[in-house]
CSV table of C-alpha atoms (C1' of nucleotides) in Angstrom, one decimal:
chain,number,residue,atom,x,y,z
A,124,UNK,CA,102.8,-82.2,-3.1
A,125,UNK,CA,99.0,-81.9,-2.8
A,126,UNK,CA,96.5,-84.5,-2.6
A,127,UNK,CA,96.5,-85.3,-6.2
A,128,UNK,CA,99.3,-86.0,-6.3
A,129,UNK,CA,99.4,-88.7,-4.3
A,130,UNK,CA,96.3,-90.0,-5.8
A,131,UNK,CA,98.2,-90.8,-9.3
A,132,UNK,CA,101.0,-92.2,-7.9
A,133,UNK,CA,98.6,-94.5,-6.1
A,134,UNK,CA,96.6,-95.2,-9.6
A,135,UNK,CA,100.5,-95.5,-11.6
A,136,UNK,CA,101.1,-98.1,-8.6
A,137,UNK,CA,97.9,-100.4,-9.0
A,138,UNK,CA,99.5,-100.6,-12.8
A,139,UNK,CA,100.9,-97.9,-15.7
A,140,UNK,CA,98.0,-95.6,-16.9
A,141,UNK,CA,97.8,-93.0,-19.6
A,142,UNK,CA,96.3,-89.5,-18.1
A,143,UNK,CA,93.4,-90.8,-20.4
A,144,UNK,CA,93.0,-94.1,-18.4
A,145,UNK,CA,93.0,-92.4,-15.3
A,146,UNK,CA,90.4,-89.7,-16.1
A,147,UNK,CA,88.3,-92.5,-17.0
A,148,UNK,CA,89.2,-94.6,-13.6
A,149,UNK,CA,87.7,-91.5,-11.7
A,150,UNK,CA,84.5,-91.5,-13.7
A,151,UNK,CA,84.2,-94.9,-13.0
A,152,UNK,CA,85.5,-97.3,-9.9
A,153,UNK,CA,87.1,-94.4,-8.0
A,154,UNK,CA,84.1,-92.2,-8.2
A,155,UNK,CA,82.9,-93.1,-4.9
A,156,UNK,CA,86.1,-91.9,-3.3
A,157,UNK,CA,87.6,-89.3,-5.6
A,158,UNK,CA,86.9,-87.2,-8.1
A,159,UNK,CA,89.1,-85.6,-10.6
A,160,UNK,CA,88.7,-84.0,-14.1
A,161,UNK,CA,91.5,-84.7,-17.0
A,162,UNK,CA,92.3,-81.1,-17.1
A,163,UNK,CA,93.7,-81.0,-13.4
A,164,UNK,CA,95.3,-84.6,-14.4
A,165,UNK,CA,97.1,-83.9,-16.9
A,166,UNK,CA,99.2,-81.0,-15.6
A,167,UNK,CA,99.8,-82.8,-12.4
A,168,UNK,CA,101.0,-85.8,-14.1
A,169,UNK,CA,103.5,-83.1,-16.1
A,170,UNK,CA,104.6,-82.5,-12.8
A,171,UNK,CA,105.3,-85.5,-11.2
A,172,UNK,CA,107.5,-86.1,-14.4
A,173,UNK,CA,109.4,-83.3,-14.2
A,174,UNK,CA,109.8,-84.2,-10.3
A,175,UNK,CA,111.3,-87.4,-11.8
A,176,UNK,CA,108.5,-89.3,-9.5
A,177,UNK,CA,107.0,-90.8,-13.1
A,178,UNK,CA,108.0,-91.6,-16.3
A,179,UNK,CA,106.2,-92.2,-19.6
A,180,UNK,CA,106.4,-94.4,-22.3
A,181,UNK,CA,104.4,-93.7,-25.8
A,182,UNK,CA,102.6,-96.3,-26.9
A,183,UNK,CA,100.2,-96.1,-30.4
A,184,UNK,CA,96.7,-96.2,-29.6
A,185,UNK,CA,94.3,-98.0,-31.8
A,186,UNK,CA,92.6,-94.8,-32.6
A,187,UNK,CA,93.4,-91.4,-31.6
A,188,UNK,CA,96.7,-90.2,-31.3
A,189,UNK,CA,99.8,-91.5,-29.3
A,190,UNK,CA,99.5,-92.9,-25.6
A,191,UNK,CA,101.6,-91.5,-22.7
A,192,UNK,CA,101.8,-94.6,-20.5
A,193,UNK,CA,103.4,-93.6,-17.0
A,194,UNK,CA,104.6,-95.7,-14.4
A,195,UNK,CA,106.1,-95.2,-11.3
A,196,UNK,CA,110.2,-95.1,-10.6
A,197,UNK,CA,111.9,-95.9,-7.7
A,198,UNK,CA,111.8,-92.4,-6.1
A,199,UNK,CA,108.0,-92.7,-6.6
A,200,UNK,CA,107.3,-95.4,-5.1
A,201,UNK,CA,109.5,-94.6,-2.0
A,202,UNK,CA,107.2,-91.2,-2.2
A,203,UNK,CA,104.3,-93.3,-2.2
A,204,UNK,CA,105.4,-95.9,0.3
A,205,UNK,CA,105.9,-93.1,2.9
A,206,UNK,CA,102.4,-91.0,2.1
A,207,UNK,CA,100.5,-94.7,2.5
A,208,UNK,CA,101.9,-95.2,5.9
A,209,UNK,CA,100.7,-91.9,7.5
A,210,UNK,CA,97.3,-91.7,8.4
A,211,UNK,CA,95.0,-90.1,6.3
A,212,UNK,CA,93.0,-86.7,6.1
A,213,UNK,CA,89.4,-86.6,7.1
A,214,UNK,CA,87.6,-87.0,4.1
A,215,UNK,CA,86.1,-84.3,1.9
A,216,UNK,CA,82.4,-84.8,1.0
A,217,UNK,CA,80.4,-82.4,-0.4
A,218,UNK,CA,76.5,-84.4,-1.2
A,219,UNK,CA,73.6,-82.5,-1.8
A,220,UNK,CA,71.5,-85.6,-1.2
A,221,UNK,CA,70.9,-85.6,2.5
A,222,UNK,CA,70.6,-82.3,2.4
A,223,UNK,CA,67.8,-82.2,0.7
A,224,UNK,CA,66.8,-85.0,2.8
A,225,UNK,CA,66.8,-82.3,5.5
A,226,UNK,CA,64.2,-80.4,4.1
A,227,UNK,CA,62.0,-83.3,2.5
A,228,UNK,CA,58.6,-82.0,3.9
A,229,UNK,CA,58.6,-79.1,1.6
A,230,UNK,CA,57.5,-81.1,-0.8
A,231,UNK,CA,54.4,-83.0,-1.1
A,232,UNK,CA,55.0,-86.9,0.0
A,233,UNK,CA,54.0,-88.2,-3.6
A,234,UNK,CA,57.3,-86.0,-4.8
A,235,UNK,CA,59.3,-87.0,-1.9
A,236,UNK,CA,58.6,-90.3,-2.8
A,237,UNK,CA,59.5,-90.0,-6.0
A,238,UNK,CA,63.5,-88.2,-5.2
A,239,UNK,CA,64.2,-91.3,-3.2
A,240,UNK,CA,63.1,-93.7,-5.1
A,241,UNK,CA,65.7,-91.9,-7.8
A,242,UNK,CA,68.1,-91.9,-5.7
A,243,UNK,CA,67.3,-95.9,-4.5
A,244,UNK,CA,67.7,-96.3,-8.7
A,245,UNK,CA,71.1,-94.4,-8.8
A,246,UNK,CA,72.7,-96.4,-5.9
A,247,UNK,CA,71.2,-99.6,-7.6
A,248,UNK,CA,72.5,-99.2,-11.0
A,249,UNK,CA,76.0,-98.0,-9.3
A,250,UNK,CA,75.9,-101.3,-6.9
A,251,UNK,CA,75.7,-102.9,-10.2
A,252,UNK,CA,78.6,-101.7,-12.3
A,253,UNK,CA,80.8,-102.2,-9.4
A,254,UNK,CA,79.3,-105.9,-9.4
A,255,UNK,CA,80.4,-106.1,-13.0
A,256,UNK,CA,83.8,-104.8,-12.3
A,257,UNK,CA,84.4,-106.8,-9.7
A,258,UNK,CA,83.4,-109.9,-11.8
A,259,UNK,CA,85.5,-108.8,-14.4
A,260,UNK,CA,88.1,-108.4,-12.5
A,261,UNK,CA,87.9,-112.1,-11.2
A,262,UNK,CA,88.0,-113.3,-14.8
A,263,UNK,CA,90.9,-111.3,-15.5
A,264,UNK,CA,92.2,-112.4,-12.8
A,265,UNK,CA,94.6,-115.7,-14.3
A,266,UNK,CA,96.3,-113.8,-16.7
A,267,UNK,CA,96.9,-110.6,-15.2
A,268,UNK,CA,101.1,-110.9,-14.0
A,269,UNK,CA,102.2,-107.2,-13.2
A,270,UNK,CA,98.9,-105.8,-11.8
A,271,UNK,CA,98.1,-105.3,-7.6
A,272,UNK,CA,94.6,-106.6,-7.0
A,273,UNK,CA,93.8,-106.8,-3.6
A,274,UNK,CA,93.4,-102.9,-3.2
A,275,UNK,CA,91.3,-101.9,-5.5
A,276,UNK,CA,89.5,-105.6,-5.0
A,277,UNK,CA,88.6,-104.1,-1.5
A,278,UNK,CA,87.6,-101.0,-2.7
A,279,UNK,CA,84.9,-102.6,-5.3
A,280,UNK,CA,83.5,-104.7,-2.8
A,281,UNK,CA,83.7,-101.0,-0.7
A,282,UNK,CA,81.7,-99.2,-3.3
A,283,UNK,CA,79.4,-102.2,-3.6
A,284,UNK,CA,78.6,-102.2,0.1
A,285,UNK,CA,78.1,-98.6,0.4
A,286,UNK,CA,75.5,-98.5,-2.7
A,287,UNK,CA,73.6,-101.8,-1.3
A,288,UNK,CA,73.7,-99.9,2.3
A,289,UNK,CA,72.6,-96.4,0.3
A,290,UNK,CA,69.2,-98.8,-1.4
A,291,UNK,CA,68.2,-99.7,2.0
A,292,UNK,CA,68.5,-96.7,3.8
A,293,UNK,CA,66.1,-95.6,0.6
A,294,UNK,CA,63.8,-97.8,1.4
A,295,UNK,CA,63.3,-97.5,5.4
A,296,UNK,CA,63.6,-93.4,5.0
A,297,UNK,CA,60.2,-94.2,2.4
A,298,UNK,CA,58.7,-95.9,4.7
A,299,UNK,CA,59.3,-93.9,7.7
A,300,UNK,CA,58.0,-90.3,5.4
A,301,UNK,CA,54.8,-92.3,4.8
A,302,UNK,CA,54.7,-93.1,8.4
A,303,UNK,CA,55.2,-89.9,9.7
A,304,UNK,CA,52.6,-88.7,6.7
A,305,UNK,CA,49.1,-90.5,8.7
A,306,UNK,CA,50.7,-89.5,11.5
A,307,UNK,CA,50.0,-86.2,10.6
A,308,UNK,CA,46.6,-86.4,8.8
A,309,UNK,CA,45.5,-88.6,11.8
A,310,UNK,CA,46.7,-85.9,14.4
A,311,UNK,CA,44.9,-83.2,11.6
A,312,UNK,CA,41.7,-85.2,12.2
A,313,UNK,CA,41.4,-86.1,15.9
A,314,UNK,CA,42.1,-82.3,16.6
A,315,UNK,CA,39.6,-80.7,14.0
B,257,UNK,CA,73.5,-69.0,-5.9
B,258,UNK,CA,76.2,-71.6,-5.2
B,259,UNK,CA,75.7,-74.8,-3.3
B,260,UNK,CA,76.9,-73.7,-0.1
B,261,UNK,CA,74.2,-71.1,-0.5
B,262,UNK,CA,71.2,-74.1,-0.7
B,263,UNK,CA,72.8,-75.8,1.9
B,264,UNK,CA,72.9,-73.1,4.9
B,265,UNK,CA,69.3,-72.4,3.9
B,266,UNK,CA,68.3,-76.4,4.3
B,267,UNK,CA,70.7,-75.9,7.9
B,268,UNK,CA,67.9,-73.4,8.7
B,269,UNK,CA,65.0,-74.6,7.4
B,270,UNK,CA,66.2,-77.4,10.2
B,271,UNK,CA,65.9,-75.0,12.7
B,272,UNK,CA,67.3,-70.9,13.0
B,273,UNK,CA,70.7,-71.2,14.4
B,274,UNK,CA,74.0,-68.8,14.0
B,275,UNK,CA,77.0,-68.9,11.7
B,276,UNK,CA,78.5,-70.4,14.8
B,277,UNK,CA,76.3,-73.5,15.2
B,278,UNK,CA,76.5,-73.8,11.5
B,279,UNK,CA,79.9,-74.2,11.7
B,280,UNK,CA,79.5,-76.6,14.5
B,281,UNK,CA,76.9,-78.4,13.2
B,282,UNK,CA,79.0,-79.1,9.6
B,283,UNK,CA,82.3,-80.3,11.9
B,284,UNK,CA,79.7,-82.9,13.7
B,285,UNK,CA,76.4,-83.8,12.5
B,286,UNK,CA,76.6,-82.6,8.7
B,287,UNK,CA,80.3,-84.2,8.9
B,288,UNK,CA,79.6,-87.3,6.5
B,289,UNK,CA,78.0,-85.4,3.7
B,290,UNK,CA,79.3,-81.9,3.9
B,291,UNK,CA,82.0,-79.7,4.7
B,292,UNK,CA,82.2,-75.8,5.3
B,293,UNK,CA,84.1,-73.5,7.3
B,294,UNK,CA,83.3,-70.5,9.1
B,295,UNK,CA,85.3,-68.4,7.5
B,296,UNK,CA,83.5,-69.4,4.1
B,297,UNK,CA,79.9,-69.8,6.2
B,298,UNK,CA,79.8,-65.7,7.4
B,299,UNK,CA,80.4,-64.6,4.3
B,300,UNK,CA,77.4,-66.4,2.4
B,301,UNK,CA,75.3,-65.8,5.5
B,302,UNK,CA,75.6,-62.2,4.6
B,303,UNK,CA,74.9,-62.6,1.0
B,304,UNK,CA,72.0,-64.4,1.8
B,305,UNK,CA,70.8,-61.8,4.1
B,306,UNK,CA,71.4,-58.6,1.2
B,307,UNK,CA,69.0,-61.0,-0.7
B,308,UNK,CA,66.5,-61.3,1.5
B,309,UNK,CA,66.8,-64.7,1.3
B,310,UNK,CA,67.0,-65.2,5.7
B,311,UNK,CA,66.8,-62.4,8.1
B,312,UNK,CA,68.8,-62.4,12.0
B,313,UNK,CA,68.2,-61.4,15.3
B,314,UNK,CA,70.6,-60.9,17.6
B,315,UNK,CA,70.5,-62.7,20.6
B,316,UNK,CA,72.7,-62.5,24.0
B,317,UNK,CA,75.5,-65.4,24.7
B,318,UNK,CA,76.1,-67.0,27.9
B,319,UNK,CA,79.3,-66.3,26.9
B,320,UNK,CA,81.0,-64.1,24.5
B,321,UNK,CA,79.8,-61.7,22.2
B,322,UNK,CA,76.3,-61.0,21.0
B,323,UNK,CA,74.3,-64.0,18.4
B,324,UNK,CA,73.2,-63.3,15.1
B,325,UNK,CA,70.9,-66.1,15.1
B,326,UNK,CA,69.5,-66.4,11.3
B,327,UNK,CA,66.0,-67.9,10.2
B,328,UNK,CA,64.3,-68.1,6.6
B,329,UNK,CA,62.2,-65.4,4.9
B,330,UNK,CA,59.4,-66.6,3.2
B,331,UNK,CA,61.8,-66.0,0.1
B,332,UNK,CA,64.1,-67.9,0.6
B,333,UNK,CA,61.4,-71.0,1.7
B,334,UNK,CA,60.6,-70.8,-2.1
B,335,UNK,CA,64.3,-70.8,-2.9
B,336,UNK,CA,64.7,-73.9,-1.1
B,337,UNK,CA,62.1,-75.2,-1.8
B,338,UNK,CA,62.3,-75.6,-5.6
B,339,UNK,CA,66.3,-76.1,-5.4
B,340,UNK,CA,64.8,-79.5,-3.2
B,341,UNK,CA,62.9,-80.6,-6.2
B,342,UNK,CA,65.5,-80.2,-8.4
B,343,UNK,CA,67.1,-83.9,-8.5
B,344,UNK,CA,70.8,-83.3,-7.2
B,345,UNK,CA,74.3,-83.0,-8.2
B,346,UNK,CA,76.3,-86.3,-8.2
B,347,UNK,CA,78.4,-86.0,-4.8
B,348,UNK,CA,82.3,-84.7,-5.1
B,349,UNK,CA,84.6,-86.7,-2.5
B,350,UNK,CA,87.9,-86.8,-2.0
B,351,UNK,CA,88.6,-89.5,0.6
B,352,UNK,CA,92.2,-90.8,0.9
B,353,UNK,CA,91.5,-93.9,2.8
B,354,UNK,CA,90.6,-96.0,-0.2
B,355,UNK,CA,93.6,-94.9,-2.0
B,356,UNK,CA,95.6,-95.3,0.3
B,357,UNK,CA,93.9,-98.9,0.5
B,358,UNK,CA,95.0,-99.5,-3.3
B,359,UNK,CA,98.7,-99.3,-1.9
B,360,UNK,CA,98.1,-101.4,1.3
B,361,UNK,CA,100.6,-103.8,-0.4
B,362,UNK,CA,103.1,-101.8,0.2
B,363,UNK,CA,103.6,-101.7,3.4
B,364,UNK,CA,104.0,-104.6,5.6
B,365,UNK,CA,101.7,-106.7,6.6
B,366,UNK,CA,101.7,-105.8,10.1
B,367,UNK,CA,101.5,-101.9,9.5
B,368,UNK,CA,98.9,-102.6,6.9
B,369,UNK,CA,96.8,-104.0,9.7
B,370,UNK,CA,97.3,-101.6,12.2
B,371,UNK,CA,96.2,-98.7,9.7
B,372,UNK,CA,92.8,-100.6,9.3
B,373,UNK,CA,92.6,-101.5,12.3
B,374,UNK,CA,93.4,-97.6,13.2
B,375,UNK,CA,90.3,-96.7,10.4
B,376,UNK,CA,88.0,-99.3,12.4
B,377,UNK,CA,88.2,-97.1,15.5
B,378,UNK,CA,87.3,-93.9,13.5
B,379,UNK,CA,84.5,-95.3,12.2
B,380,UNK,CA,83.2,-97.0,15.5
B,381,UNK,CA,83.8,-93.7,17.1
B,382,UNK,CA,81.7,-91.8,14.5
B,383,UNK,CA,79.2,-94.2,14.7
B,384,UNK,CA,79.1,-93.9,18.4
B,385,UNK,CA,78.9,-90.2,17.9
B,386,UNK,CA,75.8,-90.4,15.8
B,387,UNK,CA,74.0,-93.1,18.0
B,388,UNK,CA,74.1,-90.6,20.8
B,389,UNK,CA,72.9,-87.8,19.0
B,390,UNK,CA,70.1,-89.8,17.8
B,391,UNK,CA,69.2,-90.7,21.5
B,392,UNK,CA,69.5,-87.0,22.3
B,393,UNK,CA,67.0,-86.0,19.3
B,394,UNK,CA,64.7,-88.3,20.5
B,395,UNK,CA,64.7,-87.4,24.2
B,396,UNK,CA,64.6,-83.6,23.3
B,397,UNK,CA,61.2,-84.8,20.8
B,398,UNK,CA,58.2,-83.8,23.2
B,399,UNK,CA,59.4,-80.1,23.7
B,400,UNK,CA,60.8,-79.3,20.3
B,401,UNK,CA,58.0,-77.6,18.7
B,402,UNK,CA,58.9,-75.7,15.9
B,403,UNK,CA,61.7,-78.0,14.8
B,404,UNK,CA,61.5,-80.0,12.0
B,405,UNK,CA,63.4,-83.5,12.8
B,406,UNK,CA,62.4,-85.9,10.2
B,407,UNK,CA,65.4,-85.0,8.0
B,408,UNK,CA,68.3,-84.9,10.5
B,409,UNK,CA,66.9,-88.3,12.0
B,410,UNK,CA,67.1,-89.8,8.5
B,411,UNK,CA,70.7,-88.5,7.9
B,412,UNK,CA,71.5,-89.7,11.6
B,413,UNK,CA,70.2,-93.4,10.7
B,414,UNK,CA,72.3,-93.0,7.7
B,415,UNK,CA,75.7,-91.8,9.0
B,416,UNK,CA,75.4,-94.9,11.6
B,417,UNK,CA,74.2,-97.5,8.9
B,418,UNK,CA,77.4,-95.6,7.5
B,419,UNK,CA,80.0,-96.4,9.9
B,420,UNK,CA,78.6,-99.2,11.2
B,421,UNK,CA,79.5,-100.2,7.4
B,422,UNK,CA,83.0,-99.4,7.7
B,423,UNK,CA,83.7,-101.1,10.4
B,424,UNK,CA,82.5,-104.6,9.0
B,425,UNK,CA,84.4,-103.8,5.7
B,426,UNK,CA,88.1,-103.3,8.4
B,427,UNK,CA,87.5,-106.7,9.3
B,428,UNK,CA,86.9,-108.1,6.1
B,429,UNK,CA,89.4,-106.0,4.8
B,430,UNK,CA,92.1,-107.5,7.5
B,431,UNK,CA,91.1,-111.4,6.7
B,432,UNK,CA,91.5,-111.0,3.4
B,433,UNK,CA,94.9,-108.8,3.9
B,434,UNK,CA,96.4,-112.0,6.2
B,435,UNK,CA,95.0,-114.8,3.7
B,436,UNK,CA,96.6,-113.1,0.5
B,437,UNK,CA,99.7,-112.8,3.0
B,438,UNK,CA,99.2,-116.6,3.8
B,439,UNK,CA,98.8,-117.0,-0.1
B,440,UNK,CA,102.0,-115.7,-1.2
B,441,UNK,CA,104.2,-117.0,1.8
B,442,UNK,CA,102.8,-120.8,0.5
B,443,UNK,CA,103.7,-120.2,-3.0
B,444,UNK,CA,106.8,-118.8,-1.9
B,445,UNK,CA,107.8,-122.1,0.5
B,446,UNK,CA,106.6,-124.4,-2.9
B,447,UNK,CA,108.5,-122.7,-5.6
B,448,UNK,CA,111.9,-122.5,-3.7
C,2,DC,C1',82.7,-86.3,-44.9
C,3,DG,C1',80.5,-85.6,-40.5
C,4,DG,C1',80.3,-87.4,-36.0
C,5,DC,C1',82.0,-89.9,-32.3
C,6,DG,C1',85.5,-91.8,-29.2
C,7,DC,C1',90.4,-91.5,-28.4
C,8,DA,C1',94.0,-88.5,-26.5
C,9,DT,C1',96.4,-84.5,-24.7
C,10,DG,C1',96.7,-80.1,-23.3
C,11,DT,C1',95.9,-74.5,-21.7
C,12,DA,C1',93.6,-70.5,-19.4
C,13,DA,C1',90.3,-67.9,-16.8
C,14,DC,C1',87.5,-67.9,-13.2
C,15,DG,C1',85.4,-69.2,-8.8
C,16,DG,C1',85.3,-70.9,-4.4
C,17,DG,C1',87.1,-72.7,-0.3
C,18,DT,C1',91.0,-73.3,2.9
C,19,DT,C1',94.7,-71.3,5.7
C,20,DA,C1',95.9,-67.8,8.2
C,21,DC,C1',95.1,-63.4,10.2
C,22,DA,C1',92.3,-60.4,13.3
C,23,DT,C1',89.3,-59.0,17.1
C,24,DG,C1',86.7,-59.2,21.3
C,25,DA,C1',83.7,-61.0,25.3
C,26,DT,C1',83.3,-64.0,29.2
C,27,DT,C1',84.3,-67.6,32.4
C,28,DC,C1',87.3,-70.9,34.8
C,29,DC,C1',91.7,-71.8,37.1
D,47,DG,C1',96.3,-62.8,34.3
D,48,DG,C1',96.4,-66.6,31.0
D,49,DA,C1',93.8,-70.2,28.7
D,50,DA,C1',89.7,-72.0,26.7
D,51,DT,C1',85.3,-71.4,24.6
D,52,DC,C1',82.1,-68.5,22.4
D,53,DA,C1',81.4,-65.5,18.4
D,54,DT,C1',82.1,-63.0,14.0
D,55,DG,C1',84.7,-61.5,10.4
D,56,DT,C1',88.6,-60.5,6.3
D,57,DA,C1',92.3,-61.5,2.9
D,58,DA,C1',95.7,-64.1,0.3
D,59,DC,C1',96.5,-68.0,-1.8
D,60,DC,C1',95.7,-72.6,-3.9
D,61,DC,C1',93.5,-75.7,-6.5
D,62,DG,C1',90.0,-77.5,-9.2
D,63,DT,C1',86.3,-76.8,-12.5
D,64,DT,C1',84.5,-74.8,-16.8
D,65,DA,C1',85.5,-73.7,-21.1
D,66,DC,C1',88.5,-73.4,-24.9
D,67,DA,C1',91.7,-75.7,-28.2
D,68,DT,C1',93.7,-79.3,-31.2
D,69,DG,C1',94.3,-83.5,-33.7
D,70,DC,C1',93.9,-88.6,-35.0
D,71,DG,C1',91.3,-92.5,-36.9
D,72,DC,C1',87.2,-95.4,-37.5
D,73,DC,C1',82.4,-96.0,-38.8
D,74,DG,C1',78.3,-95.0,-41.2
DNA sequence: CGGCGCATGTAACGGGTTACATGATTCC
DNA sequence: GGAATCATGTAACCCGTTACATGCGCCG
């Protein structure tokens, strides 16, 4: 069992997803903390089936052809149970962000600038959809009977955190280039 | 070029190290925003030196065999330097933590709370970890001269604002774990 | 009737990890 | 002399991404 693995049962868990659903959830809430295309979904949930893990029901779908709804069995969630309480792998991260942070003064400030204020608007419109959701998910909250909240509840307020963190750091690192930027021209003028 | 490619370069544009410091530098400093091995960092170091992209000397260990210690051409500057104003690729993680997270419920509430509690102590370490190495940059700042520390200090602030992050989401995280516990322990006492 | 969003799959390719392999030097 | 750290490399395997492939149903 690899890490994806895991992954879906944990998605199947928080309540039954088509392979469809769950390629979307990865686009969207769990984008912060995994990433996974539907063509590495869909055989994986094959295989949890045939590991009798899963189990699908078809359901119509308003447009498009039929659903395959899965949801966990008992095996699974005794699989899952016992991969939640071990302790987790260091995380994989692979951001080319800071590290083109690291080599920032190869470009001229005014361009500099400019990346981190795109970044600063990429983390702001993220904080917000995460906002959204998490709203969203308070509405839903009343009539929603089956579903477990909490987790992915703390995850939103997670991503939300870590976007609102990412728009500050933007700002101070501006600050600081533009800072270190007279420091240089006044150091160029003293010593000429 | 791949992106492991851009990313050694930026490591030297930093500052000329080895494929052994690289390697070092991804397991500790680089930790929160990428991950290589050596066995995947020699082999691109190479390719990069066929096209004359860096260039080594070799330089004596203390201790152990000889140091190919790499630095950039002035080709592989320009390289870098246009792949840094290229806006970047949207991050690929795969951290179990929060999915573990969306299954906190479970386990019980006890072990739930000692796995966070467990994740607070990683982060506090890391952020520890990062706070030192920031001291250390700025002690080493009056005789570095050829170094360029603007970027590494940025990512430094920004693996501590990080962690430092993490750790205040554990204890959130916690309250609201115990109060939902609280929650369902009251309605249980009313509706029996 | 074409395009878009829904919905599920397969296959080749690429890249990284795990494991294998080697060797110098110092400390105990 | 064995263990640990420094230092560089190779090869098999796994897994995920890119691209290919198919088909339904609504809307304009």
């Amino acid at each position: 069992m690899k890490g994806l693995d895991y992954v879906l049962l944990a998605g199947l868990w928080v309540e039954p997803r088509s392979g469809y659903d769950l390629a979307h959830w990865f686009q969207r809430a769990a984008h912060y903390y995994w990433a996974a295309h539907h063509s590495s979904i869909y055989p994986t949930l094959a295989g949890l089936e045939k590991g009798g893990l899963i189990i699908y029901q078809l359901a119509p779908s308003e447009r498009g052809p039929k659903r395959k709804v899965y949801s966990l069995t008992e095996a699974g969630k005794t699989i899952l149970q016992a991969w939640v309480g071990q302790p987790p792998q260091p995380p994989e991260i692979r951001d080319e962000q800071p590290v083109k942070v690291l080599a920032l003064d190869l470009l001229p400030l005014e361009e500099a600038v400019k990346h981190l204020e795109a970044a600063k608007g990429r983390a702001q419109e993220q904080s917000d959809m995460y906002s959204a959701m998490l709203l969203q998910m308070d509405e839903e909250e009343r009539d929603r009977g089956e579903r477990h909240w909490l987790g992915p509840r703390l995850n939103l307020m997670r991503g939300i955190q870590i976007q609102e963190g990412y728009v500050r750091w933007c700002n101070e690192a501006i600050t600081l280039l533009q800072a270190s930027q007279n420091q240089r021209s006044k150091n160029a003028f003293v010593g000429s």
